[in-house]
Each structure stands twice: as C-alpha cells, then as structure tokens.
Short mmCIF file of C-alpha atoms and ligand atoms in Angstrom, two decimals:
data_model
loop_
_atom_site.label_atom_id
_atom_site.label_comp_id
_atom_site.label_asym_id
_atom_site.label_seq_id
_atom_site.Cartn_x
_atom_site.Cartn_y
_atom_site.Cartn_z
CA MET A 1 12.21 -125.21 -107.46
CA GLU A 2 13.16 -121.70 -108.82
CA ASN A 3 9.90 -120.00 -108.31
CA ALA A 4 9.35 -121.27 -104.35
CA LYS A 5 12.91 -120.28 -103.88
CA SER A 6 12.61 -116.62 -104.78
CA THR A 7 9.39 -116.40 -103.04
CA GLU A 8 10.89 -117.59 -99.91
CA VAL A 9 13.43 -114.94 -100.41
CA THR A 10 10.73 -112.23 -101.03
CA LEU A 11 8.76 -113.41 -97.80
CA SER A 12 12.03 -113.24 -95.44
CA ASP A 13 13.15 -109.99 -97.14
CA PHE A 14 9.01 -108.82 -96.57
CA ILE A 15 9.07 -109.92 -92.78
CA GLU A 16 12.19 -108.92 -91.79
CA ARG A 17 11.72 -105.27 -92.20
CA LEU A 18 7.89 -104.64 -91.74
CA PRO A 19 7.15 -102.62 -88.92
CA LYS A 20 6.26 -104.74 -85.92
CA VAL A 21 3.92 -105.00 -82.63
CA GLU A 22 4.49 -108.15 -79.76
CA LEU A 23 2.06 -108.32 -77.16
CA HIS A 24 2.93 -111.49 -75.68
CA LEU A 25 6.77 -111.65 -74.54
CA HIS A 26 7.88 -112.83 -71.44
CA ILE A 27 11.17 -111.00 -70.39
CA GLU A 28 12.44 -114.33 -68.26
CA GLY A 29 11.86 -115.96 -71.51
CA THR A 30 14.78 -113.94 -73.31
CA LEU A 31 17.29 -115.22 -70.89
CA GLU A 32 19.67 -116.51 -73.65
CA PRO A 33 22.12 -119.31 -72.23
CA GLU A 34 25.24 -116.90 -72.57
CA MET A 35 24.13 -114.53 -70.14
CA LEU A 36 22.31 -117.37 -67.63
CA ILE A 37 26.18 -118.57 -67.42
CA ALA A 38 27.25 -115.00 -67.30
CA LEU A 39 24.90 -113.75 -64.99
CA ALA A 40 25.05 -117.14 -62.61
CA LYS A 41 28.97 -116.85 -62.16
CA ARG A 42 28.76 -113.02 -61.58
CA ASN A 43 25.84 -113.58 -58.80
CA GLY A 44 27.23 -116.57 -57.34
CA VAL A 45 24.14 -118.62 -58.12
CA GLU A 46 24.68 -122.22 -57.98
CA ILE A 47 23.00 -123.97 -61.63
CA PRO A 48 23.69 -127.35 -62.88
CA TYR A 49 24.83 -126.19 -66.09
CA ARG A 50 28.84 -126.40 -66.50
CA SER A 51 29.06 -124.52 -69.83
CA ILE A 52 26.72 -122.48 -72.33
CA GLU A 53 26.53 -125.45 -74.82
CA ALA A 54 25.06 -127.89 -71.75
CA ALA A 55 22.67 -124.71 -70.71
CA ARG A 56 21.27 -124.50 -74.36
CA ASN A 57 21.06 -128.72 -74.37
CA ALA A 58 19.04 -128.25 -71.21
CA TYR A 59 16.48 -125.79 -73.69
CA HIS A 60 14.39 -128.65 -74.60
CA PHE A 61 10.81 -129.46 -73.46
CA ASP A 62 8.03 -132.16 -73.44
CA ASP A 63 5.08 -130.01 -72.04
CA LEU A 64 4.27 -126.54 -70.29
CA LYS A 65 5.63 -128.18 -67.06
CA SER A 66 8.78 -129.39 -68.05
CA PHE A 67 9.32 -126.10 -69.64
CA LEU A 68 8.84 -123.88 -66.36
CA ASN A 69 11.34 -126.02 -64.48
CA VAL A 70 14.28 -124.48 -66.76
CA TYR A 71 12.78 -121.44 -66.73
CA TYR A 72 12.94 -120.87 -63.34
CA LEU A 73 15.87 -121.97 -62.68
CA GLY A 74 17.14 -119.87 -65.27
CA ALA A 75 15.25 -116.64 -63.89
CA SER A 76 17.31 -117.79 -60.23
CA VAL A 77 20.10 -116.34 -62.01
CA LEU A 78 18.71 -112.72 -61.73
CA ARG A 79 19.63 -111.13 -58.79
CA GLU A 80 20.18 -107.03 -59.36
CA ASP A 81 18.22 -104.40 -60.95
CA ARG A 82 21.46 -104.39 -63.51
CA ASP A 83 20.64 -107.83 -64.53
CA TYR A 84 17.15 -106.91 -65.10
CA HIS A 85 18.11 -104.01 -67.51
CA GLU A 86 20.67 -105.86 -69.12
CA LEU A 87 17.92 -108.65 -69.90
CA THR A 88 15.59 -106.25 -70.99
CA ILE A 89 17.83 -104.12 -73.23
CA ALA A 90 18.99 -107.29 -74.74
CA TYR A 91 15.54 -107.84 -75.84
CA LEU A 92 14.80 -104.28 -77.00
CA SER A 93 18.10 -104.32 -79.19
CA ARG A 94 16.50 -107.45 -80.84
CA CYS A 95 13.49 -105.54 -81.52
CA LYS A 96 15.19 -102.38 -82.98
CA ALA A 97 17.20 -104.96 -85.47
CA GLU A 98 13.92 -106.61 -86.14
CA ARG A 99 11.55 -103.45 -86.53
CA ILE A 100 9.42 -104.22 -83.51
CA LEU A 101 8.30 -100.30 -82.73
CA HIS A 102 5.91 -101.30 -80.05
CA ALA A 103 6.48 -104.15 -77.31
CA GLU A 104 4.50 -105.09 -74.62
CA ILE A 105 6.42 -107.25 -71.89
CA PHE A 106 5.15 -109.73 -68.87
CA PHE A 107 7.11 -110.28 -65.97
CA ASP A 108 6.92 -112.55 -63.01
CA PRO A 109 7.49 -110.44 -59.92
CA GLN A 110 6.73 -113.60 -57.42
CA THR A 111 9.44 -115.96 -58.95
CA HIS A 112 11.81 -112.97 -58.26
CA LEU A 113 10.44 -112.44 -54.86
CA ALA A 114 10.71 -115.73 -53.79
CA ASN A 115 14.38 -115.78 -54.63
CA GLY A 116 14.97 -112.67 -52.31
CA VAL A 117 15.05 -110.03 -54.90
CA ALA A 118 13.71 -106.72 -54.07
CA LEU A 119 10.43 -105.48 -56.21
CA GLU A 120 12.04 -102.36 -56.81
CA ALA A 121 14.96 -104.10 -58.10
CA VAL A 122 12.63 -106.01 -60.67
CA ILE A 123 10.51 -103.45 -61.73
CA GLY A 124 13.11 -100.35 -61.72
CA GLY A 125 15.69 -102.34 -63.87
CA ILE A 126 13.26 -103.25 -66.62
CA HIS A 127 11.53 -100.19 -66.76
CA ALA A 128 14.90 -97.87 -66.91
CA ALA A 129 15.69 -99.99 -69.77
CA LEU A 130 12.61 -99.54 -71.39
CA LEU A 131 12.69 -95.64 -71.14
CA ASP A 132 16.49 -96.50 -72.45
CA ALA A 133 14.86 -98.02 -75.78
CA GLU A 134 12.46 -95.37 -76.12
CA ARG A 135 14.95 -92.60 -76.08
CA ASP A 136 17.35 -94.25 -78.01
CA TRP A 137 15.36 -96.03 -80.47
CA GLY A 138 12.21 -95.05 -80.47
CA ILE A 139 10.17 -97.97 -79.16
CA SER A 140 7.45 -97.52 -77.46
CA SER A 141 6.51 -100.34 -74.80
CA ALA A 142 4.07 -101.34 -71.65
CA LEU A 143 4.88 -103.44 -68.66
CA ILE A 144 2.40 -106.27 -67.46
CA LEU A 145 2.99 -107.84 -64.34
CA CYS A 146 1.86 -111.53 -64.62
CA PHE A 147 0.46 -113.47 -61.43
CA GLU A 148 1.43 -117.12 -60.93
CA ARG A 149 -1.56 -119.19 -61.26
CA ASP A 150 -0.40 -122.00 -59.28
CA ARG A 151 0.59 -119.67 -56.68
CA ASP A 152 -1.60 -118.85 -53.85
CA PRO A 153 -4.12 -115.99 -54.97
CA ALA A 154 -4.45 -114.82 -51.52
CA THR A 155 -1.45 -112.91 -51.64
CA ALA A 156 -2.08 -111.42 -54.87
CA VAL A 157 -3.67 -108.27 -54.11
CA LYS A 158 -1.41 -107.15 -52.14
CA LEU A 159 1.44 -107.64 -54.22
CA LEU A 160 -0.36 -105.78 -56.86
CA GLU A 161 -1.08 -102.92 -54.60
CA ARG A 162 3.03 -102.83 -53.53
CA ALA A 163 3.85 -102.77 -57.65
CA CYS A 164 1.39 -100.09 -58.48
CA ALA A 165 2.76 -97.86 -55.68
CA LEU A 166 6.27 -98.10 -57.45
CA GLY A 167 4.33 -97.16 -61.00
CA ASN A 168 5.01 -97.99 -64.29
CA ILE A 169 2.55 -101.29 -64.50
CA THR A 170 0.32 -101.01 -67.65
CA GLY A 171 -1.72 -103.99 -66.77
CA ILE A 172 -1.53 -107.61 -65.03
CA GLY A 173 -1.53 -110.80 -66.73
CA LEU A 174 -2.01 -114.55 -65.65
CA ASP A 175 0.77 -117.26 -66.47
CA SER A 176 2.71 -120.53 -65.96
CA ALA A 177 0.93 -123.80 -65.22
CA GLU A 178 -2.28 -123.86 -66.91
CA LEU A 179 -3.86 -127.31 -66.06
CA ASP A 180 -5.74 -127.43 -63.25
CA ASN A 181 -4.97 -123.86 -62.22
CA PRO A 182 -8.65 -122.31 -63.63
CA PRO A 183 -8.76 -118.43 -64.37
CA GLY A 184 -11.44 -118.13 -61.64
CA LYS A 185 -9.12 -118.75 -58.82
CA PHE A 186 -7.84 -114.91 -59.56
CA GLN A 187 -11.35 -113.08 -59.57
CA THR A 188 -10.41 -111.05 -56.51
CA VAL A 189 -6.88 -109.63 -58.03
CA PHE A 190 -8.75 -108.86 -61.61
CA ALA A 191 -11.34 -107.36 -60.05
CA ALA A 192 -8.71 -105.10 -57.92
CA ALA A 193 -6.95 -104.48 -60.94
CA LYS A 194 -9.76 -103.25 -62.91
CA ALA A 195 -11.01 -100.88 -60.35
CA MET A 196 -7.07 -99.34 -60.32
CA GLY A 197 -7.67 -98.55 -63.98
CA LEU A 198 -5.31 -101.75 -65.19
CA HIS A 199 -5.82 -103.36 -68.30
CA ARG A 200 -6.03 -107.29 -67.83
CA VAL A 201 -4.88 -110.25 -70.15
CA ALA A 202 -4.30 -113.66 -69.34
CA HIS A 203 -2.99 -116.88 -70.66
CA ALA A 204 -5.85 -119.20 -71.38
CA GLY A 205 -6.87 -122.21 -73.81
CA GLU A 206 -2.94 -123.11 -74.25
CA GLU A 207 -3.00 -126.70 -72.90
CA GLY A 208 -6.06 -125.56 -70.93
CA PRO A 209 -9.87 -126.39 -72.27
CA PRO A 210 -12.16 -123.28 -73.89
CA SER A 211 -13.83 -123.55 -70.69
CA TYR A 212 -10.71 -121.46 -68.95
CA ILE A 213 -10.87 -119.03 -71.99
CA TRP A 214 -14.61 -118.51 -70.85
CA GLN A 215 -13.80 -117.87 -67.62
CA ALA A 216 -10.96 -115.22 -68.14
CA LEU A 217 -13.62 -113.24 -70.30
CA ASP A 218 -16.46 -113.89 -67.66
CA MET A 219 -14.88 -113.98 -64.26
CA LEU A 220 -11.65 -111.85 -65.01
CA GLN A 221 -13.14 -109.70 -67.65
CA VAL A 222 -9.60 -109.63 -69.36
CA GLU A 223 -9.44 -107.79 -72.63
CA ARG A 224 -6.87 -110.39 -74.23
CA ILE A 225 -6.62 -113.89 -74.36
CA ASP A 226 -2.87 -115.14 -74.54
CA HIS A 227 -2.62 -118.41 -76.87
CA GLY A 228 -6.32 -119.01 -76.74
CA VAL A 229 -5.59 -121.81 -79.92
CA ARG A 230 -8.09 -123.99 -78.17
CA CYS A 231 -11.09 -121.53 -78.66
CA LEU A 232 -11.81 -123.37 -82.18
CA GLU A 233 -13.16 -126.54 -80.17
CA ASP A 234 -16.24 -124.34 -78.75
CA PRO A 235 -18.12 -122.54 -81.93
CA SER A 236 -20.26 -120.38 -79.63
CA LEU A 237 -16.82 -119.19 -77.97
CA VAL A 238 -15.33 -118.58 -81.39
CA ARG A 239 -18.96 -116.35 -81.78
CA ARG A 240 -17.95 -114.41 -78.51
CA LEU A 241 -14.27 -113.59 -79.34
CA ILE A 242 -15.43 -112.38 -82.61
CA ASP A 243 -18.45 -110.65 -81.59
CA ASP A 244 -16.29 -108.78 -78.68
CA ARG A 245 -13.02 -108.60 -80.67
CA ILE A 246 -10.97 -109.89 -78.48
CA PRO A 247 -7.66 -110.61 -79.60
CA LEU A 248 -5.77 -113.55 -79.20
CA THR A 249 -1.96 -113.30 -78.51
CA VAL A 250 -0.89 -116.53 -80.81
CA CYS A 251 2.75 -118.09 -80.36
CA PRO A 252 3.59 -120.66 -82.74
CA PHE A 253 7.20 -121.70 -81.90
CA SER A 254 5.84 -122.00 -78.16
CA ASN A 255 3.37 -124.26 -79.28
CA ILE A 256 5.57 -126.53 -81.09
CA ALA A 257 7.89 -126.74 -77.95
CA LEU A 258 5.27 -127.55 -75.71
CA LYS A 259 3.49 -130.08 -78.01
CA VAL A 260 0.35 -128.30 -78.41
CA PHE A 261 0.75 -129.02 -81.95
CA PRO A 262 2.85 -131.73 -83.30
CA GLN A 263 4.53 -129.36 -86.13
CA LEU A 264 4.27 -126.16 -87.53
CA SER A 265 2.37 -127.56 -90.58
CA LYS A 266 -0.35 -128.30 -88.28
CA HIS A 267 -0.65 -125.10 -86.36
CA ASN A 268 -4.27 -123.51 -86.35
CA LEU A 269 -3.16 -119.89 -87.06
CA GLY A 270 -4.41 -119.63 -90.55
CA GLU A 271 -7.81 -120.88 -89.53
CA LEU A 272 -8.47 -118.88 -87.06
CA LEU A 273 -7.63 -115.89 -88.94
CA ALA A 274 -10.28 -117.41 -91.59
CA ALA A 275 -12.37 -117.53 -88.89
CA GLY A 276 -12.14 -113.74 -88.53
CA LEU A 277 -10.42 -113.88 -85.04
CA LEU A 278 -8.73 -111.09 -83.99
CA ALA A 279 -5.11 -113.17 -83.62
CA THR A 280 -1.57 -111.44 -83.43
CA ILE A 281 1.82 -113.35 -83.64
CA ASN A 282 4.10 -113.36 -80.90
CA SER A 283 7.33 -115.00 -79.67
CA ASP A 284 6.59 -116.06 -76.15
CA ASP A 285 9.82 -117.01 -74.38
CA PRO A 286 11.91 -116.58 -77.69
CA ALA A 287 15.31 -117.90 -75.88
CA TYR A 288 13.55 -121.19 -75.08
CA PHE A 289 11.65 -121.94 -77.66
CA GLY A 290 14.16 -121.31 -80.84
CA GLY A 291 13.49 -117.94 -82.01
CA TYR A 292 12.07 -114.39 -81.81
CA LEU A 293 9.32 -112.90 -83.59
CA SER A 294 10.32 -112.31 -87.30
CA GLU A 295 11.85 -115.93 -87.37
CA ASN A 296 8.11 -117.15 -85.68
CA MET A 297 6.57 -114.99 -88.59
CA LEU A 298 8.89 -116.38 -91.20
CA HIS A 299 8.38 -119.80 -90.58
CA THR A 300 4.58 -120.16 -89.55
CA PHE A 301 4.26 -118.65 -92.94
CA SER A 302 6.52 -120.92 -94.87
CA ASN A 303 4.87 -124.03 -93.09
CA LEU A 304 1.22 -122.81 -93.65
CA ASN A 305 1.43 -121.22 -96.68
CA LEU A 306 -0.05 -118.00 -95.52
CA PRO A 307 0.08 -115.08 -98.01
CA VAL A 308 2.30 -112.32 -97.62
CA ARG A 309 -1.06 -110.02 -97.10
CA ASP A 310 -1.47 -111.87 -93.53
CA ALA A 311 1.32 -110.82 -92.27
CA LEU A 312 0.24 -107.34 -92.60
CA LEU A 313 -3.23 -108.17 -91.06
CA LEU A 314 -1.71 -109.89 -87.83
CA GLN A 315 0.30 -106.90 -87.35
CA ARG A 316 -2.73 -104.62 -87.89
CA ASN A 317 -4.44 -106.69 -85.60
CA ALA A 318 -1.72 -106.36 -83.06
CA VAL A 319 -2.10 -102.19 -83.70
CA GLU A 320 -5.49 -102.69 -82.66
CA ALA A 321 -5.05 -104.94 -79.67
CA ALA A 322 -2.27 -102.93 -77.85
CA PHE A 323 -2.24 -101.03 -74.93
CA CYS A 324 -0.97 -97.96 -76.10
CA SER A 325 -2.91 -94.12 -76.69
CA ASP A 326 -4.33 -93.54 -80.04
CA GLN A 327 -1.92 -91.23 -81.39
CA ARG A 328 0.54 -93.76 -80.94
CA LYS A 329 -1.68 -96.56 -82.77
CA GLN A 330 -2.17 -93.99 -85.51
CA GLU A 331 2.14 -93.84 -86.06
CA LEU A 332 1.57 -97.44 -85.96
CA LEU A 333 -0.80 -97.70 -88.35
CA SER A 334 0.88 -95.05 -90.62
CA ALA A 335 4.37 -97.23 -90.49
CA LEU A 336 2.37 -100.32 -92.05
CA ASN A 337 0.80 -98.41 -94.81
CA GLU A 338 3.77 -96.45 -95.76
CA TYR A 339 5.32 -100.36 -95.74
CA ASN A 340 2.64 -101.65 -97.45
CA ALA A 341 2.48 -98.68 -100.26
CA SER A 342 5.92 -99.60 -100.88
CA HIS A 343 5.51 -103.34 -101.10
CA HIS A 344 2.08 -103.27 -103.02
CA VAL A 345 3.50 -104.91 -106.08
CA LEU A 346 4.21 -108.03 -103.46
CA LEU A 347 0.24 -108.34 -102.42
ZN1 ZN B 401 3.08 -116.50 -72.34
#
C-alpha cells in the first residue's frame, strides 16, 4: 500500500513539472462555467443557466452530439475581441502553470460568424493573447482554423481566404459532428489550404470508422489525425500511419466523457504506443471534459499503469508532430532531455 502511494506521488510530481506540448485544444472548449456566466452577463446573452453551479451541471454528455449542443451554446457568449483575448489568456496561464511550452490552438470561426461576431474580433483577440503569452511567458503557439464538418463545405474556401488575408493562421482542421460527415466532403478547401502553404489536420476515427482516417489521409492529405483511436480496427491503416509517421492527437478525458471508451482503464493509448504509432496526449475541450493536460496524463497513466518513460515518449512525439520551426523543436527537445537527465533515477 505504502509503495503504491509513493509511486503515485512520484508520477504526479514528474508529470506536473515535465515540459509539455499540446496539439489538440479547442479554445472554445476552455470556457469554464465562471467565465461563461460572466461573459453572458457582460454581453447580455440569454443562456439557460442561472448560476455557475447550473452551468457546471450541464457539462455532462452522452455522446459527441449532446456535447456539441452545450459547447455551441457556450460559444454564443463570446462577442468581442476582448472576450476571445480573456478566454485565450486564461488557457495560456494554465499552460504556464502546467509547463506547457508550446500550444497549437483550434478555433471554430463559423460558429462565431453565425453568432454575428466579426472574423477580425475572433482572430484578433486570440492572436493578441498568443503574442502576450510568448512575450511574457515564453510560450510558443500556432493557430489552426477548424471547419465544422456538419456545415456546408461550399463556403469554406471563401472563409479560408478571408481568414488568411487577416494573417496569423498556421493551418486548418476539421471538427464537429463526425458521424455521417466524412472528411472527403472537404477535399476542395483542404487542397486550397495546401496550395496556400498551410498545415492540415482533421478529426477522424473518434466516433467515425477507420475509413474516415483513410479519407483524411488520401483525400485531404492531412499531416496529423486528431483522435484516430479507432485506427487499431484496421491493421493496414496502422501500417500506413506508422510508415508515414502520421501523428495521432489522442485525448483520453474526451474519449471517456463522450463514451468512446467505457472507462479510462479501457483506453487504448498504451496499445497505440506499443504498436509504434506516433501518439500524443492532449486535453481537447478541458473545461467540459474534466481536466487539462497534466490531469489527462496523470489519470491516464495511473489507470493504464503506463511506465513513466512513456510520458517522455508522448512529449517527444508531440515535439516531432508540432508545427513549429526546427529551432523551436530543438529547444523543446533540449528542455525534455534536461528534465530527463535530472530525473533519470525514476526511469
Ligand atoms: Zn477535438
């Protein structure tokens, strides 16, 4: 008993101070109930929750669809550039506290445009916060514009051109309701993004079948798969992902909240790593799914009995998968190597 307890404390301590990279994080998914209520009041937006407690109670879901209903309702309180700035700075201050040194942030412009918010306010507010965090805390970042796959793809290219004209977009992604919305629908905008020199990622193989991962690779030519946990159902797909070193941005708490796996001890992160896949660990929508990156790591490692060295492996994988300069990657690897050297006794 005593041994088990001391191992857990050591794991917690190791993960808390481990230099980290996060690659799958929706900024709208960091909206904590306190900020939701405060922004609704400040902006005069009607929401069905009368208190922080009521909002917190609503943050429970059965599947992706039921989560998205609450998530999009939450996003409706974001109206001005200062709202986006405050939301993003709140997440980045968590990064500082958790030693996340590099963060790649998704945002859903179509939701905000549908709410009547100007694209300039969305991108301007988020980007100003990213600059503040780089200047004040040394956190590097990238901004990834996500298209919602349950919306009409016909307007996507025009939106991409508008966003790129404003600058500061590193890449594009594909998110929202996966089932019945295969990646192939978005081939045109992904081809346009490639021609513009942008990076490309897509959610696939979370609720959707392995064939959606194939489509993301072959039709959208993505460089990373977001989630991708269902790839293990198709051995030839696993081979392809390994051969091409395609990273998977795995999000354990999200998978449990949305019932992709029944409980954390049944998650397949250990199998993904054992298969030789380039898996990373991320928090997805941490305000809604019960925890940020360190908590995702700690609870996943405890439940799956993963060795501490896998925490380093996941972070090395994330550095390889990141859309940052080679120089920044070297800095991030040096931070990991230094940390490893000072903790080698644990490994
Ligand atoms: Zn996601």
